[in-house]
């Protein structure tokens, strides 16, 4: 290789203090300030040599990525140190070897272990590390001083040379700190070294996340291997590493150390001053607690420590408010799901021993077999079960059958729902053949029974109560309050409702009256929210599974208010036209008894529900229809609404009577009231084609349109007809064949409902907010669709 591939070096001159300053930082094995390697040599000889030191670019603000491997030229010179300057000018340096070097944790090694790099070069063998540049032929070299010689590394340019320099220097120092802090003896010296290590990481020109993570892992290992530290030593170490935690998550062992400090010294100022920004960063930036569960545990312990301060929950409230911010919109989208995950884990821990219980008494065994899954985690908090009666010492026996229950007086439904009074809570036993088989079948079968079914298998089970000890009770109260606070923020409520819709709490918590009472506030907030994306989450995620609507309805295990919350949930769900007919069918099948009971007590919402069931012919059984009529006539509000229903029914029969025009076009600018007035004027049983184009009708006119039995063609071009109207049409006008929605404000939310209108053969969605995915879904579910207009939409 030509002379351009050579590199040079010499002893350290006086102007190289910027390189040596980091080397002189304290280490346990070298706590004195020693002179630089080779400093005894005459500086005049060095200045007269053919090479000089290169200026360190890192001090000028340059940043580098930490190298793990790379290609570089290597030359090894064996020499006595006094003859180094002469050797560097010799032709011997023409012998350069290309190597692909890897910077490991303890040594520098080559991918091809031959020649100069036949053996790895340990960082402990490197006595000095300096960048060099030649005057006569400026090339970019590093000088590694080793016992008996020098290793020269030549890079392609000055930036790459400095990157190798800082990376090697970092690896060498981290190796020293890892070795020194592995077996500490004097903790006052250890603290000094920790501060030096932190300062080194903060001032390094290397820009890589591992630069600040590596010191944290070293300190984490140190703390995990030395558990007998005093409280003051704990705090000193935490304060020393605090600067590194501003932009980094603590590693798992360090999280365990922090958790211990929160539990043992919750009132320490370290909790507020150091842990608060760490927890805030975790909640804002953590993406998956499943990959780092100790971060979640640390956040949980931090919140519990705040709860132990003077003011308790007021401090926790201020912290949650600080995470949301003073505005109406939280700027950090990860805060809410992370807070919910912490709350769920904390609430689960309160019932963990109950979940892992191995009590063989019949009642616990019945609940455990039917409703619990074993957990491998050891519970952090104890829990005990109290029975209103003493446990029988007899061996387990099969639970006795349910006693016969009398039907509700004056409401003989078919089939009659059975109502029992258990702990002053009305419980509806919705029994059919499938439920009976599920209850009689062996525990632990393929289908998991409902917890309410398990609790009602035996009368003795209904007396079972869960009482948490004081510590667990405080944990439950703290995190239940956080859930309440989260539900108070309008911008968080939709996402919170979605996160809680699958009911993520353990079933033991749902059987705990105190917990369901605390959580009731959150469900009420969902039921009061007018946004459909919020209150629709009260329903189950899929059929066959209970949702909050079922749990807090009469007959649900969480109901303790005689159906007040149930009535408000029904009111908001019906008011949004959320699959109205399907929802009414569900109520008629599962909750007809509670609806009639509340209507009998004068609840206006339930009276409206019963009237709608009659109006839409939801109830087919004649005896049940007569019983509903009797229930309506038993109260003033019910009687008034029933008379209005009868008047509407007479008008409906007149409207649907055969006769009248087959085609009808409303004048431009007509309103919903105009349409209703027109349709009330005579018979429209033959009406097949209705044009409302360029009128001012809205979704409210859907109530009139669904009364037209023969309607096959509907033109809504350039009207204000929206999604709510589409959902109602899709449930009642199954024979509609042609629908024009051009230039209407409908969106995917309403257009998706059209997939149930199998008779549609022509559909105009020109200039609507139709998406490509919804269009593909409609094409797949509407087999008779032949003419489609999607111009000026995303699907075009």
XYZ file of N, CA and C in Angstrom, residues 9-12 35-41 45-46 53 77-88 125-129 143-151:
120
model
N 1.946 9.067 15.057
C 1.561 9.485 16.390
C 2.797 9.742 17.213
N 2.619 10.217 18.394
C 3.714 10.486 19.284
C 3.226 10.612 20.691
N 4.098 11.115 21.562
C 3.703 11.291 22.942
C 2.690 12.430 23.045
N 2.017 12.450 24.166
C 0.943 13.420 24.362
C 1.516 14.791 24.662
N -0.550 11.854 35.970
C -0.198 12.540 34.710
C -0.516 11.647 33.533
N -0.686 12.219 32.351
C -0.992 11.417 31.167
C 0.127 10.435 30.865
N -0.300 9.388 30.120
C 0.676 8.371 29.723
C 1.759 9.020 28.872
N 3.001 8.789 29.234
C 4.097 9.365 28.463
C 4.381 10.806 28.792
N 3.770 11.319 29.875
C 3.938 12.729 30.205
C 5.332 13.067 30.699
N 6.125 12.058 31.084
C 7.476 12.330 31.570
C 8.437 12.674 30.440
N 8.026 12.364 29.202
C 8.913 12.645 28.074
C 9.024 14.151 27.859
N 10.806 17.353 22.437
C 11.036 16.299 21.446
C 9.771 16.012 20.667
N 8.655 16.032 21.376
C 7.402 15.713 20.702
C 7.047 16.797 19.696
N -1.169 16.645 17.141
C -2.495 16.192 17.565
C -3.591 16.892 16.755
N 2.615 -1.427 15.504
C 4.049 -1.136 15.585
C 4.569 -1.619 16.929
N 5.535 -2.545 16.912
C 6.184 -3.004 18.140
C 7.416 -2.140 18.377
N 7.521 -1.491 19.503
C 8.637 -0.567 19.720
C 8.768 -0.257 21.199
N 10.004 0.134 21.605
C 10.149 0.790 22.914
C 9.597 2.211 22.787
N 9.040 2.718 23.792
C 8.325 3.986 23.685
C 9.242 5.151 23.305
N 10.513 5.114 23.701
C 11.419 6.240 23.410
C 11.741 6.349 21.930
N 11.526 5.281 21.138
C 11.855 5.314 19.722
C 10.590 5.463 18.857
N 9.492 5.877 19.445
C 8.235 5.913 18.693
C 8.295 6.905 17.528
N 8.857 8.099 17.747
C 8.857 9.112 16.691
C 9.632 8.647 15.470
N 10.732 7.981 15.667
C 11.519 7.492 14.528
C 10.784 6.398 13.769
N 10.108 5.518 14.505
C 9.417 4.406 13.841
C 8.243 4.925 13.010
N 7.589 5.966 13.516
C 6.421 6.469 12.793
C 6.786 7.047 11.433
N -6.168 -3.423 28.027
C -4.787 -3.352 27.553
C -4.478 -2.017 26.887
N -5.501 -1.234 26.576
C -5.277 0.057 25.924
C -4.908 1.082 26.997
N -3.642 1.516 26.973
C -3.170 2.472 27.980
C -3.536 3.907 27.622
N -3.579 4.195 26.330
C -3.880 5.559 25.896
C -4.546 5.497 24.536
N -5.410 6.454 24.270
C -6.160 6.510 23.013
C -6.167 7.949 22.533
N -4.268 6.521 17.500
C -3.156 5.815 18.122
C -3.648 5.170 19.409
N -3.521 3.824 19.475
C -3.865 3.066 20.666
C -2.563 2.571 21.290
N -2.206 3.125 22.414
C -0.974 2.710 23.090
C -1.248 1.454 23.899
N -0.469 0.403 23.584
C -0.601 -0.873 24.286
C 0.774 -1.255 24.824
N 0.873 -2.148 25.793
C 2.193 -2.550 26.300
C 3.099 -3.064 25.184
N 4.266 -2.431 25.005
C 5.248 -2.872 24.023
C 5.015 -2.367 22.631
N 4.075 -1.464 22.403
C 3.883 -1.003 21.041
C 2.710 -0.058 20.898
N 2.295 0.116 19.613
C 1.201 1.022 19.274
C 0.348 0.385 18.192
N -0.977 0.526 18.319
C -1.919 0.104 17.269
C -2.451 1.363 16.612
